[in-house]
Coordinates of C-alpha atoms in Angstrom, one line a residue:
M128 CA -24.2 12.5 -33.4
S129 CA -27.6 11.2 -33.9
E130 CA -29.4 13.6 -32.1
G131 CA -30.4 15.1 -35.6
L132 CA -32.4 12.1 -36.5
V133 CA -35.9 13.2 -36.3
Q134 CA -38.8 11.2 -35.1
R135 CA -41.5 10.1 -37.6
R136 CA -44.0 12.7 -38.6
N137 CA -47.1 12.1 -39.3
V138 CA -47.3 13.6 -42.8
S139 CA -50.3 13.0 -44.8
Q140 CA -50.3 12.1 -48.5
A141 CA -51.6 15.4 -49.8
S142 CA -48.7 17.3 -47.9
Q143 CA -46.0 15.4 -49.7
G144 CA -46.6 17.8 -52.3
G145 CA -47.5 15.3 -54.8
G146 CA -44.1 13.7 -54.2
G147 CA -44.2 10.1 -55.7
G148 CA -46.4 9.2 -58.6
G149 CA -46.9 12.8 -60.0
G150 CA -44.0 12.7 -62.4
S151 CA -44.5 12.9 -66.1
S152 CA -45.0 9.2 -67.3
W153 CA -43.7 8.1 -70.8
S154 CA -46.0 5.6 -73.2
S155 CA -45.4 3.4 -76.1
G156 CA -48.8 4.1 -77.7
G157 CA -49.8 7.5 -79.1
G158 CA -48.4 7.6 -82.8
G159 CA -49.0 4.0 -83.2
G160 CA -47.6 2.4 -86.4
R161 CA -48.9 3.9 -90.2
G162 CA -51.8 1.9 -91.6
G163 CA -49.7 -0.3 -93.6
D164 CA -47.3 -1.4 -91.3
S165 CA -47.6 -5.4 -90.3
D166 CA -48.3 -6.1 -86.1
E167 CA -44.4 -7.3 -86.1
D168 CA -43.2 -4.3 -87.5
K169 CA -45.8 -2.0 -84.9
G170 CA -44.0 -4.1 -82.2
R171 CA -40.5 -3.9 -82.9
S172 CA -40.6 0.0 -83.5
L173 CA -42.7 0.5 -79.9
G174 CA -39.9 -1.9 -78.5
K175 CA -37.5 0.4 -79.7
R176 CA -39.3 3.4 -78.5
A177 CA -39.8 2.2 -75.2
D178 CA -35.9 0.7 -74.7
S179 CA -34.7 4.7 -76.0
D180 CA -37.1 6.0 -73.5
K181 CA -35.8 3.9 -70.8
E182 CA -32.2 4.4 -71.9
G183 CA -33.0 8.4 -71.7
E184 CA -34.6 8.3 -68.3
N185 CA -31.4 6.2 -66.7
D186 CA -28.8 8.5 -68.7
K187 CA -31.0 11.6 -67.0
E188 CA -30.7 9.8 -63.4
A189 CA -26.7 9.1 -64.0
R190 CA -26.0 12.4 -64.7
L191 CA -27.4 14.1 -61.3
T192 CA -24.5 15.3 -59.2
L193 CA -24.6 14.1 -55.4
M194 CA -25.7 18.0 -54.6
E195 CA -28.5 18.0 -57.1
E196 CA -29.9 14.2 -55.3
V197 CA -29.8 16.2 -51.9
L198 CA -31.7 19.1 -53.5
L199 CA -34.5 17.2 -54.9
L200 CA -35.1 15.4 -51.5
G201 CA -35.5 18.5 -50.1
L202 CA -37.5 20.2 -52.7
K203 CA -41.4 20.6 -52.0
D204 CA -42.5 18.5 -55.5
R205 CA -45.8 20.9 -56.3
E206 CA -44.2 24.1 -54.5
G207 CA -40.7 23.8 -56.0
Y208 CA -38.8 25.2 -53.1
T209 CA -37.4 23.9 -49.8
S210 CA -38.8 24.6 -46.4
F211 CA -38.1 27.7 -45.0
W212 CA -37.0 26.4 -41.8
N213 CA -34.2 24.2 -43.1
D214 CA -31.1 25.9 -42.3
S215 CA -29.1 23.0 -42.6
I216 CA -29.2 22.5 -46.3
S217 CA -26.6 25.2 -47.8
S218 CA -23.9 23.4 -45.3
G219 CA -25.0 19.7 -46.4
L220 CA -24.9 20.8 -50.3
R221 CA -21.3 22.1 -49.8
G222 CA -20.3 18.9 -47.9
A223 CA -21.8 17.0 -51.0
I224 CA -19.7 19.0 -53.2
L225 CA -16.5 17.8 -51.3
I226 CA -17.5 14.2 -51.3
E227 CA -18.6 14.9 -55.0
L228 CA -15.3 15.7 -56.2
A229 CA -13.3 12.8 -54.3
L230 CA -15.5 10.5 -56.1
R231 CA -14.4 11.5 -59.3
G232 CA -10.8 11.5 -58.3
R233 CA -10.2 15.1 -58.3
V234 CA -9.3 15.9 -54.8
D235 CA -8.6 14.1 -51.5
L236 CA -7.2 14.0 -47.9
E237 CA -3.7 14.1 -47.4
P238 CA -2.1 11.0 -46.0
A239 CA -2.9 10.5 -42.4
G240 CA 0.8 9.6 -41.7
A241 CA 2.6 7.7 -38.9
R242 CA 0.8 9.8 -36.2
R243 CA -2.5 9.4 -37.5
R244 CA -4.1 12.9 -37.2
M245 CA -7.6 13.4 -36.4
L246 CA -9.7 13.0 -40.0
T247 CA -10.8 16.8 -40.1
S248 CA -7.0 18.0 -39.3
R249 CA -6.0 16.5 -42.1
R250 CA -6.0 19.1 -45.4
V251 CA -7.5 18.7 -48.4
I252 CA -5.4 17.9 -51.7
C253 CA -5.9 18.7 -55.0
L254 CA -5.3 15.4 -57.3
S255 CA -6.0 16.7 -60.6
S256 CA -7.5 20.5 -61.8
N257 CA -9.2 18.4 -65.2
L258 CA -12.4 20.2 -65.3
V259 CA -15.6 18.0 -64.5
G260 CA -18.1 19.7 -66.9
D261 CA -20.5 21.3 -64.0
V262 CA -20.2 24.7 -62.8
L263 CA -19.9 24.2 -59.5
L264 CA -17.8 21.6 -59.2
D265 CA -15.5 23.3 -61.2
E266 CA -15.7 26.6 -59.5
A267 CA -15.0 24.2 -56.1
L268 CA -12.0 22.8 -57.6
K269 CA -10.7 25.9 -58.6
H270 CA -10.7 27.4 -55.1
I271 CA -8.9 24.0 -53.7
K272 CA -6.3 24.2 -56.3
D273 CA -5.7 27.9 -55.7
T274 CA -5.7 27.7 -52.2
Q275 CA -1.8 27.6 -50.7
P276 CA -1.3 26.3 -48.5
P277 CA -4.3 24.0 -48.4
E278 CA -7.2 24.0 -45.8
T279 CA -8.5 21.2 -43.9
T280 CA -12.3 19.7 -44.8
W281 CA -14.0 22.5 -42.9
N282 CA -13.1 25.9 -42.2
P283 CA -16.5 28.1 -41.8
L284 CA -14.0 31.4 -41.5
K285 CA -12.9 31.0 -44.8
L286 CA -16.1 33.1 -46.1
G287 CA -13.7 34.3 -49.0
Y288 CA -14.1 30.8 -50.4
Q289 CA -17.9 30.3 -49.8
L290 CA -19.8 29.6 -53.4
R291 CA -22.6 31.6 -53.8
N292 CA -26.3 31.1 -54.8
V293 CA -25.9 27.3 -54.6
R294 CA -29.4 26.1 -54.2
E295 CA -30.4 28.5 -56.9
R296 CA -27.6 27.4 -59.6
L297 CA -28.5 23.7 -58.6
A298 CA -32.1 24.1 -59.3
K299 CA -31.4 25.8 -62.6
S300 CA -29.2 23.0 -63.6
L301 CA -32.1 20.6 -62.8
V302 CA -34.4 22.4 -65.2
E303 CA -31.8 22.1 -67.7
K304 CA -32.1 18.0 -66.9
S305 CA -35.8 18.5 -67.7
V306 CA -36.2 17.1 -64.0
C307 CA -37.7 20.4 -63.0
T308 CA -39.2 23.4 -64.2
T309 CA -39.6 27.6 -63.1
E310 CA -42.2 29.1 -62.1
K311 CA -43.4 32.4 -60.3
Q312 CA -45.1 32.2 -57.1
S313 CA -46.3 35.1 -55.2
F314 CA -46.1 35.3 -51.6
V315 CA -48.2 38.7 -50.6
L316 CA -45.1 40.4 -49.7
F317 CA -42.7 39.5 -52.0
D318 CA -42.4 37.3 -55.7
M319 CA -40.3 34.2 -55.8
T320 CA -38.7 32.0 -58.1
T321 CA -39.8 28.3 -57.8
H322 CA -39.1 25.0 -59.5
P323 CA -41.2 22.6 -59.4
L324 CA -40.6 19.1 -59.9
V325 CA -42.2 17.6 -63.5
D326 CA -40.2 14.1 -63.3
G327 CA -41.3 12.5 -60.1
Q328 CA -39.7 9.1 -61.5
V329 CA -36.0 10.7 -61.2
K330 CA -36.4 11.7 -57.3
Q331 CA -38.2 8.4 -56.7
K332 CA -35.2 6.7 -58.0
I333 CA -33.1 8.6 -55.6
V334 CA -35.5 7.9 -53.0
R335 CA -35.5 4.5 -53.5
K336 CA -31.6 4.3 -53.7
V337 CA -31.7 6.3 -50.0
Q338 CA -34.1 3.4 -48.8
D339 CA -32.5 0.5 -50.3
C340 CA -28.9 1.8 -48.7
V341 CA -30.1 0.7 -45.2
L342 CA -32.7 -1.9 -45.8
S343 CA -32.4 -4.1 -49.0
R344 CA -28.8 -3.5 -50.0
W345 CA -27.7 -3.4 -46.4
Q346 CA -24.0 -4.1 -45.6
N347 CA -22.7 -4.8 -41.9
D348 CA -19.4 -3.5 -43.3
P349 CA -19.7 -0.4 -43.9
Q350 CA -16.8 -0.7 -46.7
R351 CA -19.1 -2.6 -48.6
I352 CA -21.9 0.0 -49.0
D353 CA -21.8 1.8 -52.3
K354 CA -20.0 4.4 -51.7
R355 CA -22.3 7.3 -53.6
S356 CA -25.1 5.6 -51.9
M357 CA -23.7 6.3 -48.3
A358 CA -22.7 9.7 -48.8
L359 CA -26.3 10.6 -50.2
L360 CA -27.6 9.4 -46.7
F361 CA -24.9 11.0 -44.7
V362 CA -25.7 14.4 -46.6
A363 CA -29.3 14.0 -46.7
H364 CA -29.2 13.5 -43.1
A365 CA -26.7 16.5 -42.5
S366 CA -29.0 18.9 -44.6
D367 CA -32.3 17.6 -42.8
V368 CA -34.0 15.8 -45.6
L369 CA -33.4 12.3 -44.9
E370 CA -37.1 12.1 -43.3
N371 CA -38.5 13.3 -46.4
A372 CA -37.1 9.5 -48.3
F373 CA -38.1 7.4 -45.1
A374 CA -41.5 8.7 -44.6
P375 CA -43.5 7.1 -47.1
L376 CA -42.1 3.4 -45.5
P377 CA -44.2 1.1 -43.3
D378 CA -43.5 1.5 -39.9
D379 CA -41.3 -1.5 -39.3
D380 CA -39.1 -0.8 -42.5
Y381 CA -38.9 2.6 -41.4
E382 CA -37.7 2.0 -37.7
L383 CA -35.2 -0.3 -39.3
A384 CA -34.0 2.1 -41.5
M385 CA -33.9 4.6 -38.6
R386 CA -31.8 2.5 -36.6
R387 CA -29.3 1.5 -39.1
T388 CA -28.9 5.1 -39.7
R389 CA -28.0 5.7 -36.2
E390 CA -25.6 2.8 -36.4
L391 CA -24.0 4.2 -39.5
L392 CA -23.5 7.8 -37.7
E393 CA -22.4 6.1 -34.4
L394 CA -19.2 4.7 -36.4
D395 CA -15.7 6.0 -35.5
F396 CA -14.9 7.9 -38.2
D397 CA -11.4 8.3 -37.9
A398 CA -11.0 4.3 -38.0
E399 CA -12.9 3.8 -41.0
S400 CA -11.4 6.4 -43.2
V401 CA -8.0 4.3 -42.9
K402 CA -9.6 0.9 -43.8
E403 CA -8.7 -0.7 -47.4
G404 CA -10.8 1.3 -50.3
A405 CA -12.1 3.7 -48.1
C406 CA -13.0 7.4 -49.0
P407 CA -11.6 9.5 -46.4
M408 CA -13.3 12.6 -47.6
L409 CA -16.9 11.1 -47.3
W410 CA -15.8 10.4 -43.5
A411 CA -14.0 13.5 -43.1
V412 CA -17.3 15.5 -44.0
A413 CA -19.5 13.0 -41.7
Q414 CA -17.1 14.0 -39.2
A415 CA -17.3 17.4 -39.9
F416 CA -21.1 17.5 -39.4
A417 CA -21.4 15.1 -36.4
K418 CA -19.1 17.8 -34.5
R419 CA -21.4 20.6 -35.4

């Protein structure tokens, strides 16, 4: 199951596409106080402005879905597109949709039952048809709700239920959230719409979240690891973009992060899914990717 983990590539700083510190930054200066304001008033005004900017950044990060976080990890910062050779990210994003719906309490797997059927043979059930407010998630939720009888987690034969233009729709959502912008880029034979990164801080927070999951916030018991962070780790690996998060790490931290990632990928997903407090959908999607 861990064959998909790639060996560290020696990537130069330039080839990172400007990721990292290339995002827009805010400044509490520029506009200073009026000439008649006291130093205390200026300090209070600037402090409020800085607090407001921080709240805006935190709110922007909180509004990102799991799918958008995975796409950001795969996007080249300056170029604004994912690798042409990455044929895994499409299925990874669809797995992220299922997990996101489960984490939001909209879907789940049917109970395991006394016979403890295999994780990926349990059907997906709709717990609530209340719309999420995200176009892709709501479209997927409608498919699941209207499917009778319910389907299992992963059925590639059901092509009629495939969501279309997932990457492009996610990229447009990132533009609407002021994380990316839209440009046209010419590739000699064709033109392509690209979405370069404009807020590098948001992406760096996502990178640190993946890193912290297996470093500073590591837990020996997988059930104690933050579910959203672990889901991001699993889906990033399945989408072949996990290397982008680990590449900036020092060698020792990189090796430790890879070793702990392998430990998670080699778990008994069926056993983990029935433990108290588990998210069965997360483990089912991980199992489906492991069987590819």
